[in-house]
mmCIF file of C-alpha atoms in Angstrom:
data_model
loop_
_atom_site.group_PDB
_atom_site.id
_atom_site.type_symbol
_atom_site.label_atom_id
_atom_site.label_comp_id
_atom_site.label_asym_id
_atom_site.label_seq_id
_atom_site.Cartn_x
_atom_site.Cartn_y
_atom_site.Cartn_z
ATOM 1 C CA UNK D 1 -59.652 49.018 17.007
ATOM 2 C CA UNK D 2 -56.197 48.782 18.798
ATOM 3 C CA UNK D 3 -54.980 51.658 17.642
ATOM 4 C CA UNK D 4 -51.419 52.614 19.128
ATOM 5 C CA UNK D 5 -49.051 50.058 18.253
ATOM 6 C CA UNK D 6 -45.529 49.552 16.335
ATOM 7 C CA UNK D 7 -45.516 46.342 14.125
ATOM 8 C CA UNK D 8 -48.433 44.212 15.406
ATOM 9 C CA UNK D 9 -46.006 41.377 15.874
ATOM 10 C CA UNK D 10 -44.473 42.780 18.714
ATOM 11 C CA UNK D 11 -47.603 44.261 20.535
ATOM 12 C CA UNK D 12 -47.439 41.846 23.612
ATOM 13 C CA UNK D 13 -43.476 42.037 23.644
ATOM 14 C CA UNK D 14 -43.574 45.529 23.877
ATOM 15 C CA UNK D 15 -46.952 45.744 26.958
ATOM 16 C CA UNK D 16 -45.287 43.465 28.644
ATOM 17 C CA UNK D 17 -41.778 45.711 28.827
ATOM 18 C CA UNK D 18 -44.337 48.708 29.641
ATOM 19 C CA UNK D 19 -46.381 46.904 32.673
ATOM 20 C CA UNK D 20 -43.154 45.874 34.061
ATOM 21 C CA UNK D 21 -41.037 49.432 33.711
ATOM 22 C CA UNK D 22 -44.227 51.143 35.131
ATOM 23 C CA UNK D 23 -44.519 49.336 37.856
ATOM 24 C CA UNK D 24 -40.639 49.234 38.167
ATOM 25 C CA UNK D 25 -40.690 49.619 42.279
ATOM 26 C CA UNK D 26 -43.197 45.858 42.684
ATOM 27 C CA UNK D 27 -41.702 43.738 39.744
ATOM 28 C CA UNK D 28 -39.434 42.567 38.364
ATOM 29 C CA UNK D 29 -39.164 41.187 34.571
ATOM 30 C CA UNK D 30 -38.075 37.719 33.133
ATOM 31 C CA UNK D 31 -38.373 36.330 29.499
ATOM 32 C CA UNK D 32 -42.018 36.609 28.414
ATOM 33 C CA UNK D 33 -43.100 37.166 32.164
ATOM 34 C CA UNK D 34 -42.792 38.715 35.451
ATOM 35 C CA UNK D 35 -42.283 37.974 39.082
ATOM 36 C CA UNK D 36 -43.437 39.721 42.102
ATOM 37 C CA UNK D 37 -39.857 41.655 43.652
ATOM 38 C CA UNK D 38 -40.996 41.431 46.559
ATOM 39 C CA UNK D 39 -41.167 37.135 47.293
ATOM 40 C CA UNK D 40 -42.865 35.154 49.750
ATOM 41 C CA UNK D 41 -41.152 33.086 52.805
ATOM 42 C CA UNK D 42 -38.441 30.094 51.575
ATOM 43 C CA UNK D 43 -40.966 27.156 51.012
ATOM 44 C CA UNK D 44 -43.897 28.959 50.184
ATOM 45 C CA UNK D 45 -45.961 27.381 47.814
ATOM 46 C CA UNK D 46 -45.601 29.497 44.138
ATOM 47 C CA UNK D 47 -48.765 30.385 41.832
ATOM 48 C CA UNK D 48 -47.683 31.179 38.368
ATOM 49 C CA UNK D 49 -50.413 32.387 36.278
ATOM 50 C CA UNK D 50 -51.111 33.151 32.647
ATOM 51 C CA UNK D 51 -52.204 32.802 29.362
ATOM 52 C CA UNK D 52 -52.529 35.077 25.917
ATOM 53 C CA UNK D 53 -52.203 39.176 25.810
ATOM 54 C CA UNK D 54 -54.980 40.818 25.071
ATOM 55 C CA UNK D 55 -57.007 40.534 28.542
ATOM 56 C CA UNK D 56 -55.278 42.741 31.186
ATOM 57 C CA UNK D 57 -55.309 43.433 34.053
ATOM 58 C CA UNK D 58 -54.983 39.533 33.758
ATOM 59 C CA UNK D 59 -52.123 38.041 33.940
ATOM 60 C CA UNK D 60 -49.776 40.521 34.751
ATOM 61 C CA UNK D 61 -52.035 42.590 36.996
ATOM 62 C CA UNK D 62 -52.782 40.091 38.968
ATOM 63 C CA UNK D 63 -48.914 39.703 40.555
ATOM 64 C CA UNK D 64 -48.156 40.765 43.853
ATOM 65 C CA UNK D 65 -48.442 39.513 47.732
ATOM 66 C CA UNK D 66 -51.329 37.840 48.288
ATOM 67 C CA UNK D 67 -51.913 36.764 44.884
ATOM 68 C CA UNK D 68 -49.210 35.332 42.171
ATOM 69 C CA UNK D 69 -46.213 35.453 42.386
ATOM 70 C CA UNK D 70 -45.577 35.319 38.534
ATOM 71 C CA UNK D 71 -47.166 35.476 35.712
ATOM 72 C CA UNK D 72 -46.351 34.380 32.038
ATOM 73 C CA UNK D 73 -47.567 36.435 29.089
ATOM 74 C CA UNK D 74 -48.521 34.384 25.634
ATOM 75 C CA UNK D 75 -48.809 36.843 22.208
ATOM 76 C CA UNK D 76 -52.076 37.858 21.780
ATOM 77 C CA UNK D 77 -55.005 36.065 22.634
ATOM 78 C CA UNK D 78 -52.292 32.924 22.243
ATOM 79 C CA UNK D 79 -51.001 30.573 24.905
ATOM 80 C CA UNK D 80 -47.279 31.092 26.034
ATOM 81 C CA UNK D 81 -44.947 28.149 24.920
ATOM 82 C CA UNK D 82 -43.903 25.933 27.289
ATOM 83 C CA UNK D 83 -40.319 26.557 27.278
ATOM 84 C CA UNK D 84 -42.011 30.469 28.478
ATOM 85 C CA UNK D 85 -44.542 29.377 31.228
ATOM 86 C CA UNK D 86 -41.168 26.381 32.267
ATOM 87 C CA UNK D 87 -38.656 29.861 32.713
ATOM 88 C CA UNK D 88 -41.274 32.004 34.889
ATOM 89 C CA UNK D 89 -41.726 29.146 37.166
ATOM 90 C CA UNK D 90 -38.406 28.514 37.371
ATOM 91 C CA UNK D 91 -37.421 32.034 38.857
ATOM 92 C CA UNK D 92 -40.914 31.992 40.847
ATOM 93 C CA UNK D 93 -40.363 28.724 42.869
ATOM 94 C CA UNK D 94 -39.856 29.231 46.409
ATOM 95 C CA UNK D 95 -38.957 25.462 47.254
ATOM 96 C CA UNK D 96 -42.574 24.674 48.046
ATOM 97 C CA UNK D 97 -44.142 23.785 45.051
ATOM 98 C CA UNK D 98 -45.560 25.368 41.786
ATOM 99 C CA UNK D 99 -49.014 26.251 41.041
ATOM 100 C CA UNK D 100 -49.661 26.672 37.708
ATOM 101 C CA UNK D 101 -53.096 28.910 37.008
ATOM 102 C CA UNK D 102 -54.488 29.557 33.798
ATOM 103 C CA UNK D 103 -58.291 29.845 31.803
ATOM 104 C CA UNK D 104 -59.689 26.376 30.544
ATOM 105 C CA UNK D 105 -58.356 26.778 26.666
ATOM 106 C CA UNK D 106 -56.647 23.929 24.010
ATOM 107 C CA UNK D 107 -53.195 25.865 23.417
ATOM 108 C CA UNK D 108 -52.950 26.970 27.473
ATOM 109 C CA UNK D 109 -54.005 23.145 29.033
ATOM 110 C CA UNK D 110 -51.038 21.508 26.494
ATOM 111 C CA UNK D 111 -48.822 23.996 27.312
ATOM 112 C CA UNK D 112 -48.685 24.645 30.680
ATOM 113 C CA UNK D 113 -49.191 20.471 31.114
ATOM 114 C CA UNK D 114 -45.911 20.067 29.429
ATOM 115 C CA UNK D 115 -44.779 22.877 31.434
ATOM 116 C CA UNK D 116 -45.893 20.841 34.685
ATOM 117 C CA UNK D 117 -44.325 17.130 33.223
ATOM 118 C CA UNK D 118 -40.979 19.573 32.643
ATOM 119 C CA UNK D 119 -40.851 21.030 35.727
ATOM 120 C CA UNK D 120 -41.431 17.679 38.120
ATOM 121 C CA UNK D 121 -38.397 16.187 35.977
ATOM 122 C CA UNK D 122 -36.419 18.969 37.163
ATOM 123 C CA UNK D 123 -37.676 18.078 40.584
ATOM 124 C CA UNK D 124 -40.363 20.768 41.074
ATOM 125 C CA UNK D 125 -43.342 19.822 42.643
ATOM 126 C CA UNK D 126 -45.920 21.391 39.765
ATOM 127 C CA UNK D 127 -49.531 21.061 39.361
ATOM 128 C CA UNK D 128 -52.392 22.406 36.799
ATOM 129 C CA UNK D 129 -54.963 24.920 37.631
ATOM 130 C CA UNK D 130 -56.967 25.170 35.006
ATOM 131 C CA UNK D 131 -60.118 27.217 35.765
ATOM 132 C CA UNK D 132 -63.284 26.162 33.862
ATOM 133 C CA UNK D 133 -65.730 28.873 35.406
ATOM 134 C CA UNK D 134 -67.987 29.922 32.018
ATOM 135 C CA UNK D 135 -71.643 28.283 31.887
ATOM 136 C CA UNK D 136 -72.304 29.281 28.661
ATOM 137 C CA UNK D 137 -69.323 26.834 27.709
ATOM 138 C CA UNK D 138 -70.719 23.557 28.776
ATOM 139 C CA UNK D 139 -73.064 21.798 30.973
ATOM 140 C CA UNK D 140 -72.710 21.445 34.553
ATOM 141 C CA UNK D 141 -72.566 18.199 33.724
ATOM 142 C CA UNK D 142 -69.158 18.049 31.689
ATOM 143 C CA UNK D 143 -67.936 21.028 33.666
ATOM 144 C CA UNK D 144 -64.649 20.432 33.015
ATOM 145 C CA UNK D 145 -64.831 21.609 29.449
ATOM 146 C CA UNK D 146 -66.239 25.054 30.398
ATOM 147 C CA UNK D 147 -63.860 28.103 29.806
ATOM 148 C CA UNK D 148 -62.446 30.086 31.933
ATOM 149 C CA UNK D 149 -63.519 34.065 31.620
ATOM 150 C CA UNK D 150 -63.436 36.114 34.713
ATOM 151 C CA UNK D 151 -63.451 33.487 37.096
ATOM 152 C CA UNK D 152 -60.037 33.304 36.340
ATOM 153 C CA UNK D 153 -59.815 36.366 39.407
ATOM 154 C CA UNK D 154 -61.960 34.889 41.993
ATOM 155 C CA UNK D 155 -59.488 31.486 41.300
ATOM 156 C CA UNK D 156 -56.311 32.814 41.663
ATOM 157 C CA UNK D 157 -57.488 34.999 44.567
ATOM 158 C CA UNK D 158 -58.358 31.934 46.614
ATOM 159 C CA UNK D 159 -54.825 30.324 46.092
ATOM 160 C CA UNK D 160 -52.933 33.611 46.440
ATOM 161 C CA UNK D 161 -54.248 33.645 49.859
ATOM 162 C CA UNK D 162 -53.634 30.403 51.004
ATOM 163 C CA UNK D 163 -50.470 30.067 49.671
ATOM 164 C CA UNK D 164 -49.223 33.106 50.993
ATOM 165 C CA UNK D 165 -50.800 31.842 54.807
ATOM 166 C CA UNK D 166 -47.943 29.341 54.047
ATOM 167 C CA UNK D 167 -50.344 26.182 53.698
ATOM 168 C CA UNK D 168 -48.633 23.101 51.971
ATOM 169 C CA UNK D 169 -49.329 22.821 48.281
ATOM 170 C CA UNK D 170 -51.783 19.696 48.408
ATOM 171 C CA UNK D 171 -53.913 22.060 50.645
ATOM 172 C CA UNK D 172 -53.793 24.771 48.411
ATOM 173 C CA UNK D 173 -54.460 23.139 45.530
ATOM 174 C CA UNK D 174 -57.494 21.296 47.573
ATOM 175 C CA UNK D 175 -58.590 25.078 48.658
ATOM 176 C CA UNK D 176 -58.367 26.623 44.388
ATOM 177 C CA UNK D 177 -60.167 23.326 43.565
ATOM 178 C CA UNK D 178 -63.107 23.524 45.920
ATOM 179 C CA UNK D 179 -63.014 27.391 44.425
ATOM 180 C CA UNK D 180 -63.033 26.655 41.051
ATOM 181 C CA UNK D 181 -65.910 24.330 41.054
ATOM 182 C CA UNK D 182 -67.875 27.247 43.362
ATOM 183 C CA UNK D 183 -66.840 29.220 40.419
ATOM 184 C CA UNK D 184 -69.776 30.664 37.902
ATOM 185 C CA UNK D 185 -69.876 32.986 35.117
ATOM 186 C CA UNK D 186 -71.976 34.618 32.329
ATOM 187 C CA UNK D 187 -70.766 36.955 29.775
ATOM 188 C CA UNK D 188 -72.296 39.222 27.184
ATOM 189 C CA UNK D 189 -71.147 41.798 24.015
ATOM 190 C CA UNK D 190 -72.385 44.581 22.461
ATOM 191 C CA UNK D 191 -69.239 44.205 19.608
ATOM 192 C CA UNK D 192 -66.303 42.373 19.083
ATOM 193 C CA UNK D 193 -62.187 43.201 19.279
ATOM 194 C CA UNK D 194 -60.207 43.833 16.491
ATOM 195 C CA UNK D 195 -56.558 42.010 16.873
ATOM 196 C CA UNK D 196 -53.279 44.826 16.385
ATOM 197 C CA UNK D 197 -52.744 45.305 13.377
ATOM 198 C CA UNK D 198 -56.137 44.028 12.052
ATOM 199 C CA UNK D 199 -58.443 46.458 9.981
ATOM 200 C CA UNK D 200 -61.857 44.149 10.651
ATOM 201 C CA UNK D 201 -62.603 42.786 13.991
ATOM 202 C CA UNK D 202 -62.784 38.908 14.847
ATOM 203 C CA UNK D 203 -66.570 39.124 15.128
ATOM 204 C CA UNK D 204 -69.442 41.618 14.886
ATOM 205 C CA UNK D 205 -73.064 42.000 17.068
ATOM 206 C CA UNK D 206 -75.601 43.318 14.619
ATOM 207 C CA UNK D 207 -76.776 46.862 15.577
ATOM 208 C CA UNK D 208 -79.258 47.000 18.183
ATOM 209 C CA UNK D 209 -78.263 43.402 19.300
ATOM 210 C CA UNK D 210 -76.526 42.075 22.366
ATOM 211 C CA UNK D 211 -74.799 38.344 22.022
ATOM 212 C CA UNK D 212 -74.786 36.129 25.119
ATOM 213 C CA UNK D 213 -72.443 33.821 26.621
ATOM 214 C CA UNK D 214 -69.083 34.574 24.236
ATOM 215 C CA UNK D 215 -65.731 33.361 25.003
ATOM 216 C CA UNK D 216 -62.845 36.037 25.680
ATOM 217 C CA UNK D 217 -61.478 35.336 22.240
ATOM 218 C CA UNK D 218 -64.560 36.223 20.367
ATOM 219 C CA UNK D 219 -65.954 32.433 20.846
ATOM 220 C CA UNK D 220 -69.556 32.272 19.702
ATOM 221 C CA UNK D 221 -72.460 32.392 22.136
ATOM 222 C CA UNK D 222 -74.993 31.087 22.539
ATOM 223 C CA UNK D 223 -77.737 33.247 21.402
ATOM 224 C CA UNK D 224 -78.146 37.196 20.379
ATOM 225 C CA UNK D 225 -81.309 38.948 21.168
ATOM 226 C CA UNK D 226 -82.273 43.254 20.802
ATOM 227 C CA UNK D 227 -80.753 44.854 23.443
ATOM 228 C CA UNK D 228 -82.653 45.571 26.807
ATOM 229 C CA UNK D 229 -82.751 47.835 29.310
ATOM 230 C CA UNK D 230 -79.843 47.459 32.246
ATOM 231 C CA UNK D 231 -82.373 45.954 34.526
ATOM 232 C CA UNK D 232 -83.167 42.966 32.034
ATOM 233 C CA UNK D 233 -79.916 43.068 31.106
ATOM 234 C CA UNK D 234 -78.847 42.261 35.009
ATOM 235 C CA UNK D 235 -81.177 39.697 35.345
ATOM 236 C CA UNK D 236 -79.669 37.683 32.074
ATOM 237 C CA UNK D 237 -76.359 37.664 33.823
ATOM 238 C CA UNK D 238 -77.358 36.966 36.950
ATOM 239 C CA UNK D 239 -79.962 34.234 36.249
ATOM 240 C CA UNK D 240 -77.767 31.333 34.301
ATOM 241 C CA UNK D 241 -75.545 31.765 37.646
ATOM 242 C CA UNK D 242 -78.018 31.335 40.606
ATOM 243 C CA UNK D 243 -79.361 27.836 38.667
ATOM 244 C CA UNK D 244 -76.109 26.522 39.627
ATOM 245 C CA UNK D 245 -76.582 27.894 43.385
ATOM 246 C CA UNK D 246 -74.983 24.449 45.146
ATOM 247 C CA UNK D 247 -78.164 22.374 47.089
ATOM 248 C CA UNK D 248 -78.498 24.150 50.925
ATOM 249 C CA UNK D 249 -75.813 26.853 50.496
ATOM 250 C CA UNK D 250 -76.554 29.986 52.991
ATOM 251 C CA UNK D 251 -76.072 32.630 50.352
ATOM 252 C CA UNK D 252 -72.388 34.220 51.133
ATOM 253 C CA UNK D 253 -71.108 35.019 47.895
ATOM 254 C CA UNK D 254 -67.805 37.003 46.215
ATOM 255 C CA UNK D 255 -68.953 38.686 42.780
ATOM 256 C CA UNK D 256 -67.029 40.259 40.126
ATOM 257 C CA UNK D 257 -68.668 42.091 37.561
ATOM 258 C CA UNK D 258 -65.754 42.247 34.734
ATOM 259 C CA UNK D 259 -65.977 44.890 31.816
ATOM 260 C CA UNK D 260 -64.416 43.462 28.705
ATOM 261 C CA UNK D 261 -62.552 46.261 27.744
ATOM 262 C CA UNK D 262 -64.656 49.271 25.798
ATOM 263 C CA UNK D 263 -67.813 48.869 28.361
ATOM 264 C CA UNK D 264 -67.912 52.473 30.772
ATOM 265 C CA UNK D 265 -67.191 51.556 34.331
ATOM 266 C CA UNK D 266 -70.715 54.330 34.775
ATOM 267 C CA UNK D 267 -72.348 51.328 32.775
ATOM 268 C CA UNK D 268 -71.195 48.398 34.833
ATOM 269 C CA UNK D 269 -72.317 50.376 37.868
ATOM 270 C CA UNK D 270 -75.667 51.032 36.300
ATOM 271 C CA UNK D 271 -75.973 46.714 36.357
ATOM 272 C CA UNK D 272 -74.352 46.784 40.177
ATOM 273 C CA UNK D 273 -77.187 48.979 41.387
ATOM 274 C CA UNK D 274 -80.062 46.425 39.416
ATOM 275 C CA UNK D 275 -78.061 43.081 40.465
ATOM 276 C CA UNK D 276 -77.801 44.126 44.257
ATOM 277 C CA UNK D 277 -81.455 44.060 44.300
ATOM 278 C CA UNK D 278 -82.185 40.698 42.760
ATOM 279 C CA UNK D 279 -78.803 39.269 44.127
ATOM 280 C CA UNK D 280 -80.740 40.498 47.369
ATOM 281 C CA UNK D 281 -84.386 39.210 46.390
ATOM 282 C CA UNK D 282 -82.233 35.527 45.404
ATOM 283 C CA UNK D 283 -81.155 35.725 49.322
ATOM 284 C CA UNK D 284 -77.326 35.995 48.459
ATOM 285 C CA UNK D 285 -74.870 37.756 50.495
ATOM 286 C CA UNK D 286 -72.240 39.628 48.857
ATOM 287 C CA UNK D 287 -68.520 39.880 50.487
ATOM 288 C CA UNK D 288 -66.416 42.634 49.107
ATOM 289 C CA UNK D 289 -67.827 43.022 45.703
ATOM 290 C CA UNK D 290 -65.602 43.454 42.551
ATOM 291 C CA UNK D 291 -66.703 45.914 39.793
ATOM 292 C CA UNK D 292 -64.129 47.282 37.236
ATOM 293 C CA UNK D 293 -62.016 45.643 34.317
ATOM 294 C CA UNK D 294 -60.318 41.867 35.633
ATOM 295 C CA UNK D 295 -60.438 39.818 32.495
ATOM 296 C CA UNK D 296 -60.566 42.036 29.274
ATOM 297 C CA UNK D 297 -60.702 40.865 25.520
ATOM 298 C CA UNK D 298 -58.329 43.785 24.088
ATOM 299 C CA UNK D 299 -61.291 46.343 22.996
ATOM 300 C CA UNK D 300 -64.777 43.915 23.348
ATOM 301 C CA UNK D 301 -67.766 45.501 24.514
ATOM 302 C CA UNK D 302 -69.989 43.835 26.894
ATOM 303 C CA UNK D 303 -69.305 42.709 30.435
ATOM 304 C CA UNK D 304 -69.651 39.706 32.471
ATOM 305 C CA UNK D 305 -70.286 38.197 36.005
ATOM 306 C CA UNK D 306 -68.620 35.667 38.494
ATOM 307 C CA UNK D 307 -69.630 34.329 41.232
ATOM 308 C CA UNK D 308 -67.811 32.079 43.518
ATOM 309 C CA UNK D 309 -70.332 30.089 46.594
ATOM 310 C CA UNK D 310 -68.391 30.718 49.682
ATOM 311 C CA UNK D 311 -68.085 28.288 52.794
ATOM 312 C CA UNK D 312 -65.973 29.480 55.814
ATOM 313 C CA UNK D 313 -62.829 29.340 54.501
ATOM 314 C CA UNK D 314 -62.941 30.932 51.229
ATOM 315 C CA UNK D 315 -64.213 33.514 52.518
ATOM 316 C CA UNK D 316 -61.608 34.101 54.880
ATOM 317 C CA UNK D 317 -59.056 33.847 51.727
ATOM 318 C CA UNK D 318 -61.339 36.052 49.448
ATOM 319 C CA UNK D 319 -61.340 38.681 52.183
ATOM 320 C CA UNK D 320 -57.426 38.365 52.924
ATOM 321 C CA UNK D 321 -55.069 40.792 51.829
ATOM 322 C CA UNK D 322 -53.341 41.106 48.703
ATOM 323 C CA UNK D 323 -51.600 43.976 47.195
ATOM 324 C CA UNK D 324 -51.084 43.709 42.837
ATOM 325 C CA UNK D 325 -50.449 46.314 40.480
ATOM 326 C CA UNK D 326 -54.717 45.562 39.402
ATOM 327 C CA UNK D 327 -55.956 44.487 42.386
ATOM 328 C CA UNK D 328 -55.509 45.666 46.232
ATOM 329 C CA UNK D 329 -57.154 44.347 49.429
ATOM 330 C CA UNK D 330 -56.840 45.150 52.887
ATOM 331 C CA UNK D 331 -53.025 46.389 53.919
ATOM 332 C CA UNK D 332 -49.849 43.466 53.097
ATOM 333 C CA UNK D 333 -47.589 43.234 55.786
ATOM 334 C CA UNK D 334 -44.430 44.876 54.722
ATOM 335 C CA UNK D 335 -42.008 41.556 53.075
ATOM 336 C CA UNK D 336 -38.283 40.828 51.874
ATOM 337 C CA UNK D 337 -37.105 41.833 48.186
ATOM 338 C CA UNK D 338 -36.556 38.830 46.041
ATOM 339 C CA UNK D 339 -32.819 37.809 45.932
ATOM 340 C CA UNK D 340 -32.786 37.104 42.211
ATOM 341 C CA UNK D 341 -31.343 40.590 41.042
ATOM 342 C CA UNK D 342 -32.452 41.939 37.859
ATOM 343 C CA UNK D 343 -29.599 41.494 35.976
ATOM 344 C CA UNK D 344 -29.892 37.983 37.193
ATOM 345 C CA UNK D 345 -33.657 37.266 36.686
ATOM 346 C CA UNK D 346 -33.701 36.459 33.407
ATOM 347 C CA UNK D 347 -30.448 34.125 33.216
ATOM 348 C CA UNK D 348 -32.509 31.824 36.438
ATOM 349 C CA UNK D 349 -35.100 31.626 33.680
ATOM 350 C CA UNK D 350 -33.552 30.009 31.216
ATOM 351 C CA UNK D 351 -32.398 26.639 31.616
ATOM 352 C CA UNK D 352 -29.115 25.322 31.054
ATOM 353 C CA UNK D 353 -28.410 22.264 28.542
ATOM 354 C CA UNK D 354 -25.908 20.886 25.996
ATOM 355 C CA UNK D 355 -25.077 23.528 23.619
ATOM 356 C CA UNK D 356 -25.776 22.505 19.698
ATOM 357 C CA UNK D 357 -23.457 23.198 16.810
ATOM 358 C CA UNK D 358 -23.144 26.183 14.438
ATOM 359 C CA UNK D 359 -24.977 23.573 11.864
ATOM 360 C CA UNK D 360 -27.672 22.186 13.675
ATOM 361 C CA UNK D 361 -28.360 25.869 15.186
ATOM 362 C CA UNK D 362 -28.650 27.004 11.740
ATOM 363 C CA UNK D 363 -30.925 24.287 10.423
ATOM 364 C CA UNK D 364 -33.593 24.838 13.423
ATOM 365 C CA UNK D 365 -33.538 28.830 12.938
ATOM 366 C CA UNK D 366 -33.322 28.426 9.139
ATOM 367 C CA UNK D 367 -37.164 25.931 9.946
ATOM 368 C CA UNK D 368 -38.304 28.384 12.449
ATOM 369 C CA UNK D 369 -38.117 30.939 10.035
ATOM 370 C CA UNK D 370 -40.151 29.209 7.224
ATOM 371 C CA UNK D 371 -42.845 28.121 9.872
ATOM 372 C CA UNK D 372 -43.010 32.051 11.236
ATOM 373 C CA UNK D 373 -43.532 32.930 7.397
ATOM 374 C CA UNK D 374 -46.168 30.469 6.920
ATOM 375 C CA UNK D 375 -48.112 31.643 10.173
ATOM 376 C CA UNK D 376 -47.752 34.975 9.537
ATOM 377 C CA UNK D 377 -49.616 34.421 5.925
ATOM 378 C CA UNK D 378 -51.891 32.400 7.707
ATOM 379 C CA UNK D 379 -52.354 35.126 9.945
ATOM 380 C CA UNK D 380 -55.935 36.528 8.694
ATOM 381 C CA UNK D 381 -57.019 32.503 8.738
ATOM 382 C CA UNK D 382 -55.850 31.253 12.228
ATOM 383 C CA UNK D 383 -57.662 34.314 13.362
ATOM 384 C CA UNK D 384 -60.985 33.084 11.700
ATOM 385 C CA UNK D 385 -60.743 29.816 13.279
ATOM 386 C CA UNK D 386 -59.445 30.712 16.897
ATOM 387 C CA UNK D 387 -62.792 32.610 17.062
ATOM 388 C CA UNK D 388 -64.852 29.965 16.227
ATOM 389 C CA UNK D 389 -63.255 27.178 18.105
ATOM 390 C CA UNK D 390 -61.016 28.885 20.920
ATOM 391 C CA UNK D 391 -57.173 27.341 20.499
#
C-alpha cells in the first residue's frame, strides 16, 4: 500500500509539486501540470499528454524534447478536469496546433474532448489522440473501445518525434493514428493496488494465481489461473499480440515490457530473456526495446507487454532522439528556454473571463463544498465502482 502520504486528498498535487522541484532545470510547473522548460520552435505542433495520477512515469515523466511539450495530472486514477487540460494546452501552444493525448477511458474522453472544443473556440487547432492498445478490453473488430495502457508510451513517442521534426498538425495526427492502430498490449497481475489513505486494495488476486488482462485501475481481467513458470508467462503475454500481427508485416517491432509498480526489474529481465527467444521464433525483429516501468498503477504487482508493428516511417520516429525525465533515447540538440517565465506560467494557463459577483462566487463555493463533502463520503464506493467499470 502507499505509505508516504500526508492528506490523501493532497497526494496527487504534492507528487506533482515534488516532480517539478526534482526536475527544475528541465520542467516548468503550471497549474495541474508541467511544461518542458526548453520549448520547440515557434509554429511547432504541441503534444500535451495526461490522465490520472498514480501511473508515473506516465504522464509527467514523458515531458521533454522529442516527446511531450506538456502533461496534465488529475487526481489518483481520475481524469484531469476540462479546465486543467485546456489550461496546460494553452501554456504549451506554440502556434502549430495542439494534440491532446490520453488513454481511452470514459472520464478522459469526456474532459480532453471538451477541452479540445474549448480550445478550438479560442482559435487553437486542438485534436484528440485516444490510445486504444489493450487487446483484453475489446476485440479487434471493436478496437475503438479498447483501453489505453502501456501502449501510451509507444504512440506518444511517435507523435512527439513527428512534431519535433516540424511536421504539420495533419501529418503528425496521421502518423500518431497509424501508430495507435498498430499498437497492442496485454497485461497480467499478481496482486492489486491500494489508493493513498486506504487500508484495503481496490482488488485482490487469490494467492498463487495470476489475473490476465486487468486494466491499470484494477478493471476486471478476462481470466485467472495458477501462476506458471516465467517461460509460460512470457508466452501468455506474447500470444494475444501475435494474433493481431498485420497481414504481410515484415516483423519489425517496437516493444515495451512494462512493470506495473511492484514487480522488480530483475523479474522483468527474466521475462525479457524468454520473450527474446519467442519473438525470434515468431519472425520478429525488435527495434530499440524498452524494459522497465513506463505506465504503472501505484503499487500493483504485475506487468504488461506492448508491441508496435513498425513500418519505415514509424521505425525512424521510434528511434528518433528524446530527452524526458523518464525516457531518453539518442542525443537531443540544445534548445532555447521557453519564453514563458516561471512566475508567468501559471497566469498563462488560466483564461481571463468576466468577474463574478461576490454573491455568485459565494453560491458557487457553497455548491462545490457540498459536492466535495458528498464525494468524500462516497469515496470507498466510488473506488469500488471504478475498479469494476473503469470510469
